[in-house]
């Protein structure tokens, strides 16, 4: 019995730390989630205010470039041309809300939200945008395809 008590005394700090660690683990995890939540709230607006506009600016700057002579700010819009239109059906989650009225005087009415996937018709419109280089020496013309998608109105 002497050896056991000796063992406990010798390893007491380690056992104590282990127990403390396992007790503290859920708190640590919660703290980590809390910290990452705070970090998200700090860094996401920062990203939204700094990196995103820079990426957008660089992208739109490169879009003004002529593909032939590679000069910037040379793009001139000539005309847009309608190419094709097609109907596509996508499954979109839709939420419907309602009230479940209670039959009892003391029971309050319940609000219910029901989300279900509904097939929704979309119209995809393809068009071609024609551009010309502003540089009179180059005068290159090019076409860029673009598409917009919008929900078909249910009355159609
Ligand atoms: Zn050019």
JSON list of N, CA, C and O and ligand atoms in Angstrom, two decimals, residues 65-71 74 132-135 137-140 142, ligand 1:
[
{"chain": "A", "resi": 65, "resn": "UNK", "atom": "N", "xyz": [-9.07, 45.67, -71.61]},
{"chain": "A", "resi": 65, "resn": "UNK", "atom": "CA", "xyz": [-7.90, 45.44, -72.46]},
{"chain": "A", "resi": 65, "resn": "UNK", "atom": "C", "xyz": [-8.29, 44.86, -73.80]},
{"chain": "A", "resi": 65, "resn": "UNK", "atom": "O", "xyz": [-9.17, 44.00, -73.89]},
{"chain": "A", "resi": 66, "resn": "UNK", "atom": "N", "xyz": [-7.63, 45.33, -74.85]},
{"chain": "A", "resi": 66, "resn": "UNK", "atom": "CA", "xyz": [-7.84, 44.76, -76.18]},
{"chain": "A", "resi": 66, "resn": "UNK", "atom": "C", "xyz": [-7.08, 43.44, -76.26]},
{"chain": "A", "resi": 66, "resn": "UNK", "atom": "O", "xyz": [-5.91, 43.38, -75.90]},
{"chain": "A", "resi": 67, "resn": "UNK", "atom": "N", "xyz": [-7.73, 42.37, -76.73]},
{"chain": "A", "resi": 67, "resn": "UNK", "atom": "CA", "xyz": [-7.02, 41.07, -76.77]},
{"chain": "A", "resi": 67, "resn": "UNK", "atom": "C", "xyz": [-5.91, 41.01, -77.82]},
{"chain": "A", "resi": 67, "resn": "UNK", "atom": "O", "xyz": [-5.06, 40.12, -77.75]},
{"chain": "A", "resi": 68, "resn": "UNK", "atom": "N", "xyz": [-5.89, 41.93, -78.76]},
{"chain": "A", "resi": 68, "resn": "UNK", "atom": "CA", "xyz": [-4.87, 41.88, -79.81]},
{"chain": "A", "resi": 68, "resn": "UNK", "atom": "C", "xyz": [-3.64, 42.73, -79.46]},
{"chain": "A", "resi": 68, "resn": "UNK", "atom": "O", "xyz": [-2.53, 42.21, -79.37]},
{"chain": "A", "resi": 69, "resn": "UNK", "atom": "N", "xyz": [-3.87, 44.03, -79.24]},
{"chain": "A", "resi": 69, "resn": "UNK", "atom": "CA", "xyz": [-2.72, 44.89, -78.96]},
{"chain": "A", "resi": 69, "resn": "UNK", "atom": "C", "xyz": [-2.39, 44.99, -77.48]},
{"chain": "A", "resi": 69, "resn": "UNK", "atom": "O", "xyz": [-1.42, 45.63, -77.10]},
{"chain": "A", "resi": 70, "resn": "UNK", "atom": "N", "xyz": [-3.21, 44.38, -76.61]},
{"chain": "A", "resi": 70, "resn": "UNK", "atom": "CA", "xyz": [-2.99, 44.28, -75.16]},
{"chain": "A", "resi": 70, "resn": "UNK", "atom": "C", "xyz": [-2.98, 45.63, -74.43]},
{"chain": "A", "resi": 70, "resn": "UNK", "atom": "O", "xyz": [-2.49, 45.71, -73.31]},
{"chain": "A", "resi": 71, "resn": "UNK", "atom": "N", "xyz": [-3.49, 46.68, -75.07]},
{"chain": "A", "resi": 71, "resn": "UNK", "atom": "CA", "xyz": [-3.53, 47.99, -74.41]},
{"chain": "A", "resi": 71, "resn": "UNK", "atom": "C", "xyz": [-4.76, 48.06, -73.50]},
{"chain": "A", "resi": 71, "resn": "UNK", "atom": "O", "xyz": [-5.82, 47.53, -73.84]},
{"chain": "A", "resi": 74, "resn": "UNK", "atom": "N", "xyz": [-9.10, 50.26, -73.89]},
{"chain": "A", "resi": 74, "resn": "UNK", "atom": "CA", "xyz": [-9.32, 50.39, -75.32]},
{"chain": "A", "resi": 74, "resn": "UNK", "atom": "C", "xyz": [-10.65, 49.77, -75.76]},
{"chain": "A", "resi": 74, "resn": "UNK", "atom": "O", "xyz": [-11.00, 49.82, -76.92]},
{"chain": "A", "resi": 132, "resn": "UNK", "atom": "N", "xyz": [-15.02, 46.76, -79.85]},
{"chain": "A", "resi": 132, "resn": "UNK", "atom": "CA", "xyz": [-14.02, 47.21, -80.82]},
{"chain": "A", "resi": 132, "resn": "UNK", "atom": "C", "xyz": [-12.89, 47.90, -80.07]},
{"chain": "A", "resi": 132, "resn": "UNK", "atom": "O", "xyz": [-13.12, 48.53, -79.03]},
{"chain": "A", "resi": 133, "resn": "UNK", "atom": "N", "xyz": [-11.68, 47.79, -80.62]},
{"chain": "A", "resi": 133, "resn": "UNK", "atom": "CA", "xyz": [-10.53, 48.46, -80.02]},
{"chain": "A", "resi": 133, "resn": "UNK", "atom": "C", "xyz": [-10.55, 49.93, -80.43]},
{"chain": "A", "resi": 133, "resn": "UNK", "atom": "O", "xyz": [-10.77, 50.25, -81.59]},
{"chain": "A", "resi": 134, "resn": "UNK", "atom": "N", "xyz": [-10.37, 50.82, -79.42]},
{"chain": "A", "resi": 134, "resn": "UNK", "atom": "CA", "xyz": [-10.41, 52.26, -79.69]},
{"chain": "A", "resi": 134, "resn": "UNK", "atom": "C", "xyz": [-9.21, 52.73, -80.49]},
{"chain": "A", "resi": 134, "resn": "UNK", "atom": "O", "xyz": [-9.26, 53.78, -81.13]},
{"chain": "A", "resi": 135, "resn": "UNK", "atom": "N", "xyz": [-8.15, 51.95, -80.43]},
{"chain": "A", "resi": 135, "resn": "UNK", "atom": "CA", "xyz": [-6.92, 52.31, -81.16]},
{"chain": "A", "resi": 135, "resn": "UNK", "atom": "C", "xyz": [-7.20, 52.19, -82.66]},
{"chain": "A", "resi": 135, "resn": "UNK", "atom": "O", "xyz": [-7.54, 51.12, -83.16]},
{"chain": "A", "resi": 137, "resn": "UNK", "atom": "N", "xyz": [-5.21, 52.31, -85.17]},
{"chain": "A", "resi": 137, "resn": "UNK", "atom": "CA", "xyz": [-4.23, 51.49, -85.89]},
{"chain": "A", "resi": 137, "resn": "UNK", "atom": "C", "xyz": [-4.60, 50.01, -85.75]},
{"chain": "A", "resi": 137, "resn": "UNK", "atom": "O", "xyz": [-4.56, 49.24, -86.70]},
{"chain": "A", "resi": 138, "resn": "UNK", "atom": "N", "xyz": [-5.00, 49.62, -84.53]},
{"chain": "A", "resi": 138, "resn": "UNK", "atom": "CA", "xyz": [-5.33, 48.21, -84.26]},
{"chain": "A", "resi": 138, "resn": "UNK", "atom": "C", "xyz": [-6.72, 47.88, -84.82]},
{"chain": "A", "resi": 138, "resn": "UNK", "atom": "O", "xyz": [-6.85, 47.04, -85.70]},
{"chain": "A", "resi": 139, "resn": "UNK", "atom": "N", "xyz": [-7.74, 48.57, -84.34]},
{"chain": "A", "resi": 139, "resn": "UNK", "atom": "CA", "xyz": [-9.10, 48.38, -84.84]},
{"chain": "A", "resi": 139, "resn": "UNK", "atom": "C", "xyz": [-9.65, 46.97, -84.70]},
{"chain": "A", "resi": 139, "resn": "UNK", "atom": "O", "xyz": [-10.58, 46.58, -85.41]},
{"chain": "A", "resi": 140, "resn": "UNK", "atom": "N", "xyz": [-9.12, 46.20, -83.79]},
{"chain": "A", "resi": 140, "resn": "UNK", "atom": "CA", "xyz": [-9.54, 44.82, -83.60]},
{"chain": "A", "resi": 140, "resn": "UNK", "atom": "C", "xyz": [-10.97, 44.75, -83.06]},
{"chain": "A", "resi": 140, "resn": "UNK", "atom": "O", "xyz": [-11.37, 45.55, -82.23]},
{"chain": "A", "resi": 142, "resn": "UNK", "atom": "N", "xyz": [-13.87, 42.12, -81.32]},
{"chain": "A", "resi": 142, "resn": "UNK", "atom": "CA", "xyz": [-14.05, 40.82, -80.70]},
{"chain": "A", "resi": 142, "resn": "UNK", "atom": "C", "xyz": [-15.42, 40.67, -80.07]},
{"chain": "A", "resi": 142, "resn": "UNK", "atom": "O", "xyz": [-16.12, 41.65, -79.87]},
{"chain": "B", "resi": 1, "resn": "LIG", "atom": "ZN1", "xyz": [-6.26, 46.75, -80.06]}
]
